[in-house]
PDB file of C-alpha atoms in Angstrom:
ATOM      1  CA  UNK A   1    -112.220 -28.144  57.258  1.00 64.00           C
ATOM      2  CA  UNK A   2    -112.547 -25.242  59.588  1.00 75.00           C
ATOM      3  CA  UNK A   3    -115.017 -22.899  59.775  1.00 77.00           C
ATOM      4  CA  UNK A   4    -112.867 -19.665  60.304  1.00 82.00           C
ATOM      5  CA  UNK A   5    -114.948 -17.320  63.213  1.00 86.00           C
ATOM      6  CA  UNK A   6    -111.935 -15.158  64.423  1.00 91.00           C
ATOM      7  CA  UNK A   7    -109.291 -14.674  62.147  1.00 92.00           C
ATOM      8  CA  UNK A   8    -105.973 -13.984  63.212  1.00 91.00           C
ATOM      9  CA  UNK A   9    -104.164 -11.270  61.951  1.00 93.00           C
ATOM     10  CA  UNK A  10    -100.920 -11.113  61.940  1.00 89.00           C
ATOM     11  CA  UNK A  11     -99.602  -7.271  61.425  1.00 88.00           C
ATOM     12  CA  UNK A  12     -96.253  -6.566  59.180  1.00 83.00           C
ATOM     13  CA  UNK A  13     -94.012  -3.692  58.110  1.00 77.00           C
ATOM     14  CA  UNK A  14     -91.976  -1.426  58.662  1.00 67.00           C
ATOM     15  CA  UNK A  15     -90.454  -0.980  61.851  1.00 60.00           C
ATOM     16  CA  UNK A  16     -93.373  -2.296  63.455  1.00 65.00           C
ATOM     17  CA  UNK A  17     -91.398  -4.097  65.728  1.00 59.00           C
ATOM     18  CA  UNK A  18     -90.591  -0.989  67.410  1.00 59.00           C
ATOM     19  CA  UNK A  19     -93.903   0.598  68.178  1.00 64.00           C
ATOM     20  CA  UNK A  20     -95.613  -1.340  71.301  1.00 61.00           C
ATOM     21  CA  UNK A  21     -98.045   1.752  70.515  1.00 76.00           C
ATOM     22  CA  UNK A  22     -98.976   0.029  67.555  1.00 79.00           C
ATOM     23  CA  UNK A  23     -99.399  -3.027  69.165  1.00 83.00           C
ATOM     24  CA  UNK A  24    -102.041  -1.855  71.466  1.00 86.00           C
ATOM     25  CA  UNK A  25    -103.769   0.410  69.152  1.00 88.00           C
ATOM     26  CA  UNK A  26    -103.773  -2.883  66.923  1.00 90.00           C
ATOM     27  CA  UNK A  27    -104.995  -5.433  69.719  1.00 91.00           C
ATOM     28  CA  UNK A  28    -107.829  -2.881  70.225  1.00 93.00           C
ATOM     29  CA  UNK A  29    -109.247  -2.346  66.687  1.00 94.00           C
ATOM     30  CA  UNK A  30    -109.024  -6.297  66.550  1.00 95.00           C
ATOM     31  CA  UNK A  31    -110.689  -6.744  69.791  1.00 95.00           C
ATOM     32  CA  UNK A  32    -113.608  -4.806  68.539  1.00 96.00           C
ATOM     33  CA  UNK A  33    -114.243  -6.629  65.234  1.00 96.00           C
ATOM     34  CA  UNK A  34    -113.451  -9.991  66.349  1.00 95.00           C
ATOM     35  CA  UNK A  35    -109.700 -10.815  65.257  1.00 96.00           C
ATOM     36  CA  UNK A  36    -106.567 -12.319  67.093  1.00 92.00           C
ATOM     37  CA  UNK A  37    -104.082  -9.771  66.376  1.00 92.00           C
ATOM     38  CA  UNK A  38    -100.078 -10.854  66.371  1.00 87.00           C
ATOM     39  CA  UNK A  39     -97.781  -8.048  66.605  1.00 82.00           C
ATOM     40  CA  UNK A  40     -93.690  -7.865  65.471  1.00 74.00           C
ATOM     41  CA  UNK A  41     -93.314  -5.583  68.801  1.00 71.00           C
ATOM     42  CA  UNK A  42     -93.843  -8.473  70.781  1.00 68.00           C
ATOM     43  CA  UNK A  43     -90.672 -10.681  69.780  1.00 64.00           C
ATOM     44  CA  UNK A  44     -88.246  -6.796  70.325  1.00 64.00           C
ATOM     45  CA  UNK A  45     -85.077  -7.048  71.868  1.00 62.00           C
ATOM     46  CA  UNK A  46     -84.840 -11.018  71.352  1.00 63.00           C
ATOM     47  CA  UNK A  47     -82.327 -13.031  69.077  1.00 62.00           C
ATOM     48  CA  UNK A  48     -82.319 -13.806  65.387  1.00 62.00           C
ATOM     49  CA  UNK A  49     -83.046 -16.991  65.898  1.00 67.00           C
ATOM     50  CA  UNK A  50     -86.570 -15.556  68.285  1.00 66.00           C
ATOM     51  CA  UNK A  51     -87.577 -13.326  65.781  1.00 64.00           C
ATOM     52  CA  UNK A  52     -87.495 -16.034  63.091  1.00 67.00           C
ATOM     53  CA  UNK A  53     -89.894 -18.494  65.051  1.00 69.00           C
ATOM     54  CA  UNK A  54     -91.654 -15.078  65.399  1.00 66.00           C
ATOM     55  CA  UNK A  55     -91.991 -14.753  61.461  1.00 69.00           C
ATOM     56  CA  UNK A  56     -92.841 -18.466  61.334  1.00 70.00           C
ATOM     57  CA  UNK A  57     -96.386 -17.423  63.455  1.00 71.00           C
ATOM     58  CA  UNK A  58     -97.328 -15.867  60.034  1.00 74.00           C
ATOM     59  CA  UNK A  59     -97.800 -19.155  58.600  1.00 76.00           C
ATOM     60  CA  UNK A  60    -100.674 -20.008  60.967  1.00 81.00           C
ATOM     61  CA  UNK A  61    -102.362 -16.651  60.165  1.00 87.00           C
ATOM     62  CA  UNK A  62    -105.226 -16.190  58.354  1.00 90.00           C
ATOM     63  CA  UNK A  63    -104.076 -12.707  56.813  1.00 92.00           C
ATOM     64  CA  UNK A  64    -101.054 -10.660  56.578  1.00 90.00           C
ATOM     65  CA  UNK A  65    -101.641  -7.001  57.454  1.00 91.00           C
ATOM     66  CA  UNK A  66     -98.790  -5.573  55.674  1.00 86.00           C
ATOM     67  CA  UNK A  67     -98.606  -1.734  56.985  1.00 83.00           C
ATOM     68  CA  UNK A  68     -96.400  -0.117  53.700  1.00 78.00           C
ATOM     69  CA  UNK A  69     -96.322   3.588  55.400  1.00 73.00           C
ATOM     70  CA  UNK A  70     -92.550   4.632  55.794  1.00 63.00           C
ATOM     71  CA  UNK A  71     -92.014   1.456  52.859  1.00 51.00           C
ATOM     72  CA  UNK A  72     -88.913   3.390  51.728  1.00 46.00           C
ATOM     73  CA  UNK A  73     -86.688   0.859  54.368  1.00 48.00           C
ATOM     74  CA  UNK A  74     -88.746  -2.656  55.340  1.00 51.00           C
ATOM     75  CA  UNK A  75     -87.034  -4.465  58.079  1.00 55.00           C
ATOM     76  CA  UNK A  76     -85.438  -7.807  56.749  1.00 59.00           C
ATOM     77  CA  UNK A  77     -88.157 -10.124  58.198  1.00 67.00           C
ATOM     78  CA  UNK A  78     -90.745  -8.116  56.338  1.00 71.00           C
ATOM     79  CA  UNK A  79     -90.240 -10.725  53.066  1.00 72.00           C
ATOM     80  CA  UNK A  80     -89.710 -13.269  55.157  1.00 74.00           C
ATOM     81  CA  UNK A  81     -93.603 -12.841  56.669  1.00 76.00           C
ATOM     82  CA  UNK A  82     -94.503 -12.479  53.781  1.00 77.00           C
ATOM     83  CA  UNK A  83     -92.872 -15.118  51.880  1.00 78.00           C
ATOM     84  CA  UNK A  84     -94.457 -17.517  54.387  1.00 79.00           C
ATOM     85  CA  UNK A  85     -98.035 -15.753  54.227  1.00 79.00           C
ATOM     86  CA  UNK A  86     -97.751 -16.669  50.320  1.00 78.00           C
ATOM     87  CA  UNK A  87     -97.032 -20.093  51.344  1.00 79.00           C
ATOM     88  CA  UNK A  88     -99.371 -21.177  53.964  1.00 80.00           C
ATOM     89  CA  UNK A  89    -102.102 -19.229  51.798  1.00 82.00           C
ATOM     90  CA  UNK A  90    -103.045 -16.497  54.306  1.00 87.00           C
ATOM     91  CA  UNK A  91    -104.496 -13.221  52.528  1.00 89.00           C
ATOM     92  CA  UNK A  92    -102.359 -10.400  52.254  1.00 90.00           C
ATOM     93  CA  UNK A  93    -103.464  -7.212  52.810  1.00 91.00           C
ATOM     94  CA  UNK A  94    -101.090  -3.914  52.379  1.00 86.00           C
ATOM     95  CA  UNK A  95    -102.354  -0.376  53.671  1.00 85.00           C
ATOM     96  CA  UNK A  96    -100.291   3.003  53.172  1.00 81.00           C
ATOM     97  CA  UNK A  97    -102.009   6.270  54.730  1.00 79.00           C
ATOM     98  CA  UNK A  98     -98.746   8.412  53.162  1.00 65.00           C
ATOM     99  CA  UNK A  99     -98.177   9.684  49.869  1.00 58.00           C
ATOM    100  CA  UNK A 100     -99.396   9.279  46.979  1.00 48.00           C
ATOM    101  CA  UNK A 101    -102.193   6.153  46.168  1.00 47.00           C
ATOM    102  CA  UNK A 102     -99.171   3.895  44.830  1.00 53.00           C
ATOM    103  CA  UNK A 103     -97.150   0.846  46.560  1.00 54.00           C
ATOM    104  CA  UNK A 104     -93.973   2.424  47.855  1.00 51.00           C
ATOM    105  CA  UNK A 105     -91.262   1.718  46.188  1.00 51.00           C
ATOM    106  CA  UNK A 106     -88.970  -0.654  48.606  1.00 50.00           C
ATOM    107  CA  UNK A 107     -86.617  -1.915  46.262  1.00 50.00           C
ATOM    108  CA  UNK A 108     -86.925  -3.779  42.524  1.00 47.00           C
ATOM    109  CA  UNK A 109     -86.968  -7.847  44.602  1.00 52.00           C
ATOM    110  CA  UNK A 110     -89.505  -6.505  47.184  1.00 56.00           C
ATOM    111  CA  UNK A 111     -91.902  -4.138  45.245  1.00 59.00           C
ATOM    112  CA  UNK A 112     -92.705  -7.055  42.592  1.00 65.00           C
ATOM    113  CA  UNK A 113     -92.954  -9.463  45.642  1.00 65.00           C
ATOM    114  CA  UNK A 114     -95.344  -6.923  47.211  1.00 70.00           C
ATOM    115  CA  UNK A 115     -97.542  -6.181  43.798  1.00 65.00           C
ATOM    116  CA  UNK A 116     -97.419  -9.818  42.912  1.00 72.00           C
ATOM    117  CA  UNK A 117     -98.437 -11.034  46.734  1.00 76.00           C
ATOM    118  CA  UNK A 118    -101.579  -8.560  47.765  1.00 84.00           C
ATOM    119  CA  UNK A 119    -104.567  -9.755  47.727  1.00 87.00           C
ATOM    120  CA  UNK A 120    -105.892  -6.346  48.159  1.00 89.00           C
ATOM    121  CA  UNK A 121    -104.290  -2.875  48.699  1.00 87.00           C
ATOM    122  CA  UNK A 122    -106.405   0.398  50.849  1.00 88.00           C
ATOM    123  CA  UNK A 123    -105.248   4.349  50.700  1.00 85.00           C
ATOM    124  CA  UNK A 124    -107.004   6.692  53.162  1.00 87.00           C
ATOM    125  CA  UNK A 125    -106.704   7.789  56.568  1.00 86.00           C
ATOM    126  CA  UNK A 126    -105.383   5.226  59.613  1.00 84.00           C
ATOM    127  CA  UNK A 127    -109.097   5.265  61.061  1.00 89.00           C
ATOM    128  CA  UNK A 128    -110.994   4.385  57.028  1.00 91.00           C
ATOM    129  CA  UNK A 129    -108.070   2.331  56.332  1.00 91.00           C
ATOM    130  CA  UNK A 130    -108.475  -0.176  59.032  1.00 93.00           C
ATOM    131  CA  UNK A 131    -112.233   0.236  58.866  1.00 95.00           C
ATOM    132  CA  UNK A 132    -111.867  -0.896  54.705  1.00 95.00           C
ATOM    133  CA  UNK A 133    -109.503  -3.588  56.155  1.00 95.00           C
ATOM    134  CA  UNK A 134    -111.478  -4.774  58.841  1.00 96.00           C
ATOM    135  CA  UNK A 135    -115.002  -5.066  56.299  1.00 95.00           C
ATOM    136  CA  UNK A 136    -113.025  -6.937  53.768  1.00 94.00           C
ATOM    137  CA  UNK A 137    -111.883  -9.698  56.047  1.00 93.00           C
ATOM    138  CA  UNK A 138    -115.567  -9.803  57.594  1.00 93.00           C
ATOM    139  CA  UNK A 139    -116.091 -10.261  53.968  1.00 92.00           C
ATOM    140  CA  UNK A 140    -113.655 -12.253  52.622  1.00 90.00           C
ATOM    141  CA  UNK A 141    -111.934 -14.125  55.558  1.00 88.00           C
ATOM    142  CA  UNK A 142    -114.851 -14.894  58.337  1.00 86.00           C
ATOM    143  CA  UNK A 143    -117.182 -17.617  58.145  1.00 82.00           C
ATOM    144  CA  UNK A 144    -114.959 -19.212  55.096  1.00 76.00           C
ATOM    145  CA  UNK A 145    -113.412 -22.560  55.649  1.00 75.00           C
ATOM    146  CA  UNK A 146    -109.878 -23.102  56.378  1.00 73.00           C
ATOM    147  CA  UNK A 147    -108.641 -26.545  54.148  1.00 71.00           C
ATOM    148  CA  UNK A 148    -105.574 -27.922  54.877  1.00 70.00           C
ATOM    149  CA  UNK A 149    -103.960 -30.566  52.723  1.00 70.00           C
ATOM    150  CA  UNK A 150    -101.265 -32.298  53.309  1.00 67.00           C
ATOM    151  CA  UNK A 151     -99.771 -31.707  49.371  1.00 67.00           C
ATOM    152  CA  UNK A 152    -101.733 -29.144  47.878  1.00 62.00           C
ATOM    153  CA  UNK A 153    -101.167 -26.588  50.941  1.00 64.00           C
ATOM    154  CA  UNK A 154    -103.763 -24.148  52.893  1.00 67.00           C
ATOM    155  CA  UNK A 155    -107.073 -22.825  51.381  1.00 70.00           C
ATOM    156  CA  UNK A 156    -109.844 -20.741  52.264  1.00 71.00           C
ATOM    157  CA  UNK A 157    -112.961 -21.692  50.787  1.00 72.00           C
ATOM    158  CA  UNK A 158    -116.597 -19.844  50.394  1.00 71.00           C
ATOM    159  CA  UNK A 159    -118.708 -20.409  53.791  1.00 73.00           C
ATOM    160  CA  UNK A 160    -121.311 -22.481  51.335  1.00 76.00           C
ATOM    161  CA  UNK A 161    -118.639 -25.086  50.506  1.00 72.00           C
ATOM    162  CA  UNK A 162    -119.518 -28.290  51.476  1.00 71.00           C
ATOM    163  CA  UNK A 163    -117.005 -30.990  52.421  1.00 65.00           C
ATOM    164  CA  UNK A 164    -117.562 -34.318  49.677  1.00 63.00           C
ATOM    165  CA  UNK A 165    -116.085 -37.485  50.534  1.00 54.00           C
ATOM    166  CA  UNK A 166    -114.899 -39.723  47.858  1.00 59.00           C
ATOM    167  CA  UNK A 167    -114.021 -43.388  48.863  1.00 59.00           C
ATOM    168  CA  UNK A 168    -111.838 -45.518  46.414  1.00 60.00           C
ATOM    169  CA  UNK A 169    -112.225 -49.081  46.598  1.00 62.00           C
ATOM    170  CA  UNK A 170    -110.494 -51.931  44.710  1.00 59.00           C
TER     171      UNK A 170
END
């Protein structure tokens, strides 16, 4: 097991991949609470096949920041994150600082993916948004354990875990 002391955070949505603005506003908020930040701009103007190895650094993430503002039109690798967050057993996070306090509706396959898939959801400003975001992962991310088994997948488990070893003998 691994004690998890900077989580990395690997940022989502729509047309993220576009905004290096983002990027750097993102890889300073994560600078200052203690989290490796990984960024869709970072993999724009590459090839399909790029940007899917790009995706596939979700699955070593310890949360999915899923940003849902302009949800209306998710790029295609936004599922695809997110599928793979789901499956390595990151926490997913969503965020929307437009509209109304709901999910944005992206479409009947992707909302229920999204409802189903968040661990937790924040409304609010960009600044208390990422504030909430950044205190629940203090909370619920740092200082846990990281698991990984071989056939029962990723977990994160309560900093006062303790590792038991069983021995079978014949």
């Amino acid at each position: 097991m691994l004690r998890i002391k900077k989580p990395v955070v690997y940022c989502t949505g729509s047309n993220l991949h576009t905004q290096p603005d983002n990027m750097a506003e993102m890889n300073i908020w994560g600078g200052l609470h203690g989290f490796i930040i990984r960024h869709p701009a970072q993999f724009n103007g590459q090839m399909p096949q790029e940007i899917y190895e790009g995706c596939r650094r979700a699955s070593s993430s310890d949360v999915i920041l899923l940003d849902l503002n302009k949800g209306k039109d998710p790029t295609a690798k936004t599922p695809i994150e997110l599928g793979i967050g789901i499956d390595s057993g990151a926490i997913l996070i969503g965020y929307a600082t437009e509209g109304e306090n709901k999910i944005p509706e992206v479409g009947p396959d992707q909302d229920e993916m999204i409802r189903n898939g968040l661990h937790q959801m924040f409304y609010g400003s960009r600044e208390e948004v990422l504030e909430q975001v950044a205190s629940y992962i203090k909370t619920n991310v740092v200082d846990h354990y990281r698991h990984e088994d071989p056939s029962l997948g990723r977990k994160l488990l309560p900093p006062e875990t303790e590792e038991v070893f069983e021995t079978l003998t014949p």
